Coordinates of C-alpha atoms in Angstrom, one line a residue:
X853 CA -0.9 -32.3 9.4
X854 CA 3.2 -33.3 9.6
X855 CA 4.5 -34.1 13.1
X856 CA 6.9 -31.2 12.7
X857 CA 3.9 -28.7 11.9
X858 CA 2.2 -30.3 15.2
X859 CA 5.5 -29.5 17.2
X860 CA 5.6 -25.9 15.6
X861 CA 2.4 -25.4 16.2
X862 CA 2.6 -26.4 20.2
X863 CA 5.5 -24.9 20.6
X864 CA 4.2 -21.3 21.0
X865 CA 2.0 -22.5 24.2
X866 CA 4.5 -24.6 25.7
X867 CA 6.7 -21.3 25.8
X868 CA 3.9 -19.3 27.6
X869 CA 4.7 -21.0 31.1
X870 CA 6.9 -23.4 32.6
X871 CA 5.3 -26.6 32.4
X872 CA 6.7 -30.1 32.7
X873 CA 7.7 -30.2 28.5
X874 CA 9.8 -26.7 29.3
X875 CA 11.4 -28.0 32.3
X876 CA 12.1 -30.9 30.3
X877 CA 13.8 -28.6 27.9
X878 CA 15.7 -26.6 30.8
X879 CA 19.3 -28.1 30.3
X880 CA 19.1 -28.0 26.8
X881 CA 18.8 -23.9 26.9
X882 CA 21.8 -23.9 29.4
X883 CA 23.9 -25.3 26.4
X884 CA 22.3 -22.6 24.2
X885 CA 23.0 -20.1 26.8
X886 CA 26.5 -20.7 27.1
X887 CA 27.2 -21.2 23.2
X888 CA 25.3 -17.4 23.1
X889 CA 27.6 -16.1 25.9
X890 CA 30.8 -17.9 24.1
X891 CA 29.6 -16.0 20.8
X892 CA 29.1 -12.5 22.2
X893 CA 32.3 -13.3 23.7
X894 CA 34.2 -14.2 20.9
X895 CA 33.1 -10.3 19.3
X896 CA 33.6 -8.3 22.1
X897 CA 37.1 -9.3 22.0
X898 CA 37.9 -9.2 18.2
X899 CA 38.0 -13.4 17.4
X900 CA 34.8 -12.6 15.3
X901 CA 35.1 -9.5 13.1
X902 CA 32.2 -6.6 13.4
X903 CA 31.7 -5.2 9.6
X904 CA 30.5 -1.5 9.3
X905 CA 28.9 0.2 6.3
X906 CA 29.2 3.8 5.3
X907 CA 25.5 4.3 6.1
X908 CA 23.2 4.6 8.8
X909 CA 22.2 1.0 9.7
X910 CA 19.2 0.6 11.9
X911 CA 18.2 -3.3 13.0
X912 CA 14.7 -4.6 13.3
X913 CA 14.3 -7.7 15.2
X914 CA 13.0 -9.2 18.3
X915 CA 14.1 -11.6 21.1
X916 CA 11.4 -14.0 20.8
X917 CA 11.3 -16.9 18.4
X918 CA 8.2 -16.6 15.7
X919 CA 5.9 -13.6 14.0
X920 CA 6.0 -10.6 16.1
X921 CA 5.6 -8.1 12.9
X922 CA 9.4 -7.3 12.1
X923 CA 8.6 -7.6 8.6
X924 CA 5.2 -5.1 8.9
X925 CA 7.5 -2.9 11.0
X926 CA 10.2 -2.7 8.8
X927 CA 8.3 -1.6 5.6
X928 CA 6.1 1.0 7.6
X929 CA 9.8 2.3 8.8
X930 CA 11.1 2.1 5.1
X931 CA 7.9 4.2 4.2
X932 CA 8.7 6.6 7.0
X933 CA 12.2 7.5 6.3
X934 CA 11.3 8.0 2.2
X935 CA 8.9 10.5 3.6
X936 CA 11.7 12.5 5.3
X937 CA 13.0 12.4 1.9
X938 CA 16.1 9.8 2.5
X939 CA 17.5 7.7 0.4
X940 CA 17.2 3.8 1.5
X941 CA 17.8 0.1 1.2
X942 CA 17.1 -3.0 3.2
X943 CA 18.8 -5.9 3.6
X944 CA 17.7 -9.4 4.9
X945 CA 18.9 -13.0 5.1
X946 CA 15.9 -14.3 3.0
X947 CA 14.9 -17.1 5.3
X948 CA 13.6 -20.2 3.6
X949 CA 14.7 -19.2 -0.1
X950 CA 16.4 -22.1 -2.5
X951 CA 19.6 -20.1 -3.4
X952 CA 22.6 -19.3 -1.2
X953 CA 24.2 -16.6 -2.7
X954 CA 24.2 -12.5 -2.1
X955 CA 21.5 -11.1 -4.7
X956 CA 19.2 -7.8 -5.0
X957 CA 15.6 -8.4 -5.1
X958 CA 13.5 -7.9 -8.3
X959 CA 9.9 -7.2 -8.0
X960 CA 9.4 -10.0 -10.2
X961 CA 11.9 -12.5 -8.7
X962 CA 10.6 -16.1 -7.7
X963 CA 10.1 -15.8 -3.8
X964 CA 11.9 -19.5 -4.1
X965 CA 15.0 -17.0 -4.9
X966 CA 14.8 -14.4 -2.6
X967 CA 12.5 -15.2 0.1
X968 CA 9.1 -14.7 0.8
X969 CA 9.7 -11.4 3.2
X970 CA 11.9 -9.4 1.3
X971 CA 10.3 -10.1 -2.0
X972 CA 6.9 -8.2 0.0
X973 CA 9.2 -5.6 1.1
X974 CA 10.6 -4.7 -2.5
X975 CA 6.9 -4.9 -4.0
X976 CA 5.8 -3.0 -1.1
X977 CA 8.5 0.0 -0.2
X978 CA 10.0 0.1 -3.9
X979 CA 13.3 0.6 -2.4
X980 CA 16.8 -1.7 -3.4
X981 CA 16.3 -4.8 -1.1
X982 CA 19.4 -7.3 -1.3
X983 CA 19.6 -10.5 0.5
X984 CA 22.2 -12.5 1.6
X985 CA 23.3 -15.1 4.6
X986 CA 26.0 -12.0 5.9
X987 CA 23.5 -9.5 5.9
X988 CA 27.5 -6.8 5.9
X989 CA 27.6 -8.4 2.4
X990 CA 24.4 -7.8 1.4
X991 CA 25.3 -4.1 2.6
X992 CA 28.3 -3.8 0.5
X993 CA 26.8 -5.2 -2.6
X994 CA 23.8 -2.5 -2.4
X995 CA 25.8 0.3 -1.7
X996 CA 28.0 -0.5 -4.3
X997 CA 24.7 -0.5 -6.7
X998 CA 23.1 2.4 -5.2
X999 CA 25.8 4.5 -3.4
X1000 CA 23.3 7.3 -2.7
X1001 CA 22.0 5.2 -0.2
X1002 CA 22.1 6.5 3.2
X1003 CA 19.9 4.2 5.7
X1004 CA 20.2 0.5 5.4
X1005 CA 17.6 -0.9 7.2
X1006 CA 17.8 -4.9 8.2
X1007 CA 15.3 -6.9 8.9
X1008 CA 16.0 -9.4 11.7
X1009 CA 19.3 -9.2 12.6
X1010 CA 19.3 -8.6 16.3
X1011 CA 21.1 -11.5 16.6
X1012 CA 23.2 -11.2 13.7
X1013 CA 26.5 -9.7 15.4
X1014 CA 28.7 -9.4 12.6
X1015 CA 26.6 -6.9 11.5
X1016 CA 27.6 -3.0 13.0
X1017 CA 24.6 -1.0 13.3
X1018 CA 23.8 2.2 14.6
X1019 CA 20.1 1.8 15.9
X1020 CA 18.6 -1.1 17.0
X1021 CA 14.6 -1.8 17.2
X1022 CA 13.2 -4.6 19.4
X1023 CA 9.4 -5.6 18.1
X1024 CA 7.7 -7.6 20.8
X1025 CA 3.8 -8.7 20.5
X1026 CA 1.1 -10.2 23.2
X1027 CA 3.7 -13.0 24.6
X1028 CA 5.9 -10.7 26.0
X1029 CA 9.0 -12.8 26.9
X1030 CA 6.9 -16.0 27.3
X1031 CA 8.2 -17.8 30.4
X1032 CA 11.3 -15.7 30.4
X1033 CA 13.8 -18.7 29.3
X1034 CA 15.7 -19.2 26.6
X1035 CA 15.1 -21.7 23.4
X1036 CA 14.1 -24.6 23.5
X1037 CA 12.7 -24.0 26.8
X1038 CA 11.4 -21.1 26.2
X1039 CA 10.6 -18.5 23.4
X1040 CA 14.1 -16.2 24.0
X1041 CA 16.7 -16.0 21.3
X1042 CA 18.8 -14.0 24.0
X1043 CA 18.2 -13.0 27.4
X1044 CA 16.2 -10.3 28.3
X1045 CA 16.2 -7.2 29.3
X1046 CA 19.2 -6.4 26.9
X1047 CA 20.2 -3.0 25.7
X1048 CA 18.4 -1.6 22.7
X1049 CA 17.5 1.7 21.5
X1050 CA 14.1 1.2 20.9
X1051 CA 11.6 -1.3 21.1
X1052 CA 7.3 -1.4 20.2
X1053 CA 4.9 -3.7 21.2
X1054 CA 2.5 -4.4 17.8
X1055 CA -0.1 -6.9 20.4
X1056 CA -1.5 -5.8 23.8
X1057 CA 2.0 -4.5 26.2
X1058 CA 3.1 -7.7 27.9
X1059 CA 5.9 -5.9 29.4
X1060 CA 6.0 -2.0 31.2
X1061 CA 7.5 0.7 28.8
X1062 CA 8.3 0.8 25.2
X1063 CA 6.1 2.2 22.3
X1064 CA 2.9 0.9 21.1
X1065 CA 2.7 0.0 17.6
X1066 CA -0.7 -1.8 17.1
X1067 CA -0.7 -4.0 14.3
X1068 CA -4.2 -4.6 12.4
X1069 CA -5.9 -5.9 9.0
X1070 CA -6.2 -4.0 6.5
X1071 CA -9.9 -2.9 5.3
X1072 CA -9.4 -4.9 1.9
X1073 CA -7.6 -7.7 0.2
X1074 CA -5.3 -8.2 -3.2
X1075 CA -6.3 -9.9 -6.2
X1076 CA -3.4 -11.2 -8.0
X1077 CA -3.8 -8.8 -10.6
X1078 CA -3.5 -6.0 -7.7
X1079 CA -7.3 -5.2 -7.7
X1080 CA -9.0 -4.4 -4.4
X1081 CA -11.9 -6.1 -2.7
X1082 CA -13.7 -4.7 0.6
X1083 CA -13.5 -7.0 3.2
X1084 CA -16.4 -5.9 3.9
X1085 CA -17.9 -7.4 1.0
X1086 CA -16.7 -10.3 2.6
X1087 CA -19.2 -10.5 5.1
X1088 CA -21.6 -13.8 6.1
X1089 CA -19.7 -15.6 3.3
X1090 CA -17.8 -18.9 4.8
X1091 CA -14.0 -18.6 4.2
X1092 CA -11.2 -20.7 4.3
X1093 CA -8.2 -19.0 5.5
X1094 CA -5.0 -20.1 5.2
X1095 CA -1.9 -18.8 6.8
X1096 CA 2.1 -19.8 6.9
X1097 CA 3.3 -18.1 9.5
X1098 CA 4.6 -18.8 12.7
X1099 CA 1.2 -18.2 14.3
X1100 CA -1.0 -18.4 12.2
X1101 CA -4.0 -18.9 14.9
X1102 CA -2.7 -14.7 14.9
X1103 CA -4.0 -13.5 12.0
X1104 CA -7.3 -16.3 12.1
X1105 CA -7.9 -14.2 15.1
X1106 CA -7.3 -10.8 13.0
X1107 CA -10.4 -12.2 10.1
X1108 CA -12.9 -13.1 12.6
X1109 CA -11.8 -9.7 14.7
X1110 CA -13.0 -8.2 11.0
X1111 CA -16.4 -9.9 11.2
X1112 CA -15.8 -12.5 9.0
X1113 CA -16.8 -16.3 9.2
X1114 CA -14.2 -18.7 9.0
X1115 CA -15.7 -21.8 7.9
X1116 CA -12.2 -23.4 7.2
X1117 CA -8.7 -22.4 8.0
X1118 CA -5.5 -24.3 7.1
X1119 CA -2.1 -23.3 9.6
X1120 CA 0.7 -24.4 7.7
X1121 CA 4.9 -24.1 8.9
X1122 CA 6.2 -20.6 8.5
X1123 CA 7.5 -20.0 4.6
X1124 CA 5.5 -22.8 3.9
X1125 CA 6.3 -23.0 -0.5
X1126 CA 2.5 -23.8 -1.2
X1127 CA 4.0 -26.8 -4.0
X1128 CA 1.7 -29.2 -2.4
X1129 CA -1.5 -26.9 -2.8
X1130 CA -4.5 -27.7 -4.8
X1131 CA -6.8 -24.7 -5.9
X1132 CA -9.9 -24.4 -3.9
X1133 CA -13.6 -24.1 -4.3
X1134 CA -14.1 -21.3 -6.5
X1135 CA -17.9 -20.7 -4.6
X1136 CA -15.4 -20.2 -1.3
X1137 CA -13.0 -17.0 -1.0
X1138 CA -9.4 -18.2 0.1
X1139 CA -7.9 -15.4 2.2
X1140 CA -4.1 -15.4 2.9
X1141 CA -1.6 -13.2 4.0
X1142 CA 0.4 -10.9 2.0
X1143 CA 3.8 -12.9 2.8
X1144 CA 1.8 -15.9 1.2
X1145 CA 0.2 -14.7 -1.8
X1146 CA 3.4 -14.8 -4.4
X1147 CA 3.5 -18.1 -3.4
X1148 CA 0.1 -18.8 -3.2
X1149 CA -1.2 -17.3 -6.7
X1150 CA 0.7 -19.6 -8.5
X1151 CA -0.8 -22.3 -7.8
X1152 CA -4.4 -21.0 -6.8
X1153 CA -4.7 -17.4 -8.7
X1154 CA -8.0 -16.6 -6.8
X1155 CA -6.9 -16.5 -3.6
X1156 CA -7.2 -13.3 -1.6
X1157 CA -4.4 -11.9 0.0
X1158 CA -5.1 -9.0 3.1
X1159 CA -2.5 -7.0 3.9
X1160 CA -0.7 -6.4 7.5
X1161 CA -0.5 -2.9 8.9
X1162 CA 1.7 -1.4 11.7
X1163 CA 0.5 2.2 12.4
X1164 CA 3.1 3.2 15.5
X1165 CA 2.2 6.1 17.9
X1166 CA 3.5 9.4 17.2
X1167 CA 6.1 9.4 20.0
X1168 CA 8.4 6.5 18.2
X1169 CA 8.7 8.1 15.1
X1170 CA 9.7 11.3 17.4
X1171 CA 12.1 9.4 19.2
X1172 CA 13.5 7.9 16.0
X1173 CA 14.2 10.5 14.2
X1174 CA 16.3 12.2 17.2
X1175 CA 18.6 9.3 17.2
X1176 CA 19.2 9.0 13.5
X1177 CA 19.5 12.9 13.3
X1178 CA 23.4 12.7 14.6
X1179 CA 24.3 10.1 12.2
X1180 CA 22.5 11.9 9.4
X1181 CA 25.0 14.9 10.2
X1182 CA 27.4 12.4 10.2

């Protein structure tokens, strides 16, 4: 394992309490702190230009560095608004990808290309996904392809200022706000509390209020060639996992919470490109995650991928839909 997977990796616990390594840290997030203060400055008063789009834009993000489900939250609201029968697209930044320009999303595009997160959203929703580093460009360049577009969601951008939007979701999991400072210190992009519309918690509520939004496994797993295999089926087999997320001790946690026996599992960096894998054991399943898999099957076409689900509770998608209903009429 690199150093800088070791770091990654130890990062998430240092964040959890203010130890001697976050105090260490301390003045460093003061700079950050002030740099963040000088930015939200700089668009409050017009130096940095706000761009809006002629549609409903809702932002899903959170205020804590690494995996708290944005991704899972934003196709399970994608799936929820083409329900109401509404026409929509998503933009992202494509973190990790090889290219640097603004481009839609093909279900067949490399993830290399597009990035592992929005290529799972386009395969998954079926809906015009563009990415793009200004995520107001991305905007324009969808709209301008599918004009009958009326929500743009984006996923992660609560940060991403230049960016008008109308609604904006906070997704928090377990670690709540971790010690409460900001990066490197702590976990915190931004300070919280801040003002947002909504917000969910997809792990055990760390923090009062806000909606729950469990996040679990789902009952089976992909084969490359889309087939579906019971996890079930699964059981008192040893598996080798393998995950690259942010934490991927999280969805370890989620196979064994399944019943499953995880005789081996490999935590690699977040967007990890899987160019350095070697197939494995045929006699042992690989399990992955879904974000993996397009990366992972070509290189070892047997692995398993198990998708993510977010099932929210009733009341957020109530109190959604009565703050999008004004700018529908809009």
């Amino acid at each position: 394992m690199s150093w800088s997977t070791q770091i990654q990796q130890r990062l998430p616990q240092i964040w959890l309490s203010r130890g001697w390594i976050a105090w260490a840290l301390r003045p460093v997030s003061w700079v950050y702190g002030a740099l963040l203060a000088l930015r939200r400055l700089a668009y409050a008063t017009g130096l940095a230009q706000t761009h809006r789009l002629p549609a409903c834009v809702i932002v899903v993000g959170n205020v804590v560095a690494g995996g708290a489900g944005k991704t899972p939250m934003t196709m399970a609201l994608v799936k929820h608004l083409l329900a109401q029968g509404l026409r929509v697209g998503v933009v992202s930044r494509g973190h990790g990808r090889r290219t640097h320009d603004t481009r839609a999303v093909q279900a067949n595009s490399a993830p290399q290309d597009v990035g592992d997160e929005p290529l799972l959203i386009c395969q998954s929703t079926g809906v015009p996904v563009w990415v793009g580093a200004s995520r107001a460009d991305a905007g324009r360049q969808l709209l301008q392809a599918h004009p009958d577009v009326q929500v743009i969601v984006c996923d992660d951008g609560l940060q991403h200022l230049a960016l008008a939007r109308d609604i904006e979701l906070c997704v928090m999991d377990e670690r709540g706000v971790g010690n409460g400072w900001l990066l490197p210190a702590g976990p915190l992009r931004e300070a919280w509390p801040r003002p947002v519309d909504l917000w969910v918690h997809t792990g055990r509520p760390a923090l009062p209020g806000g909606f729950q939004a469990p996040r679990q496994l789902a009952d089976h797993a992909l084969r490359s060639n889309g087939q579906k295999v019971a996890l079930q089926d699964l059981k008192g087999l040893p598996i080798h996992a393998v995950a690259g997320l942010a934490r991927p001790e999280a969805f370890f946690d989620m196979l064994r919470q399944k019943g499953l026996t995880l005789a081996c599992t490999t935590a690699l960096p977040d967007h990890h490109d899987y160019k350095d894998w070697h197939a494995s054991d045929a006699g042992t399943p690989l399990l992955c995650t879904e974000k993996d898999a397009a990366k992972l099957w070509a290189h070892d076409p047997q692995a398993l991928a198990v998708p993510l689900q977010i099932m929210p509770e009733p009341a957020f998608w109530q109190a959604l839909d009565a703050l999008m209903a004004p700018h529908l009429r809009a």
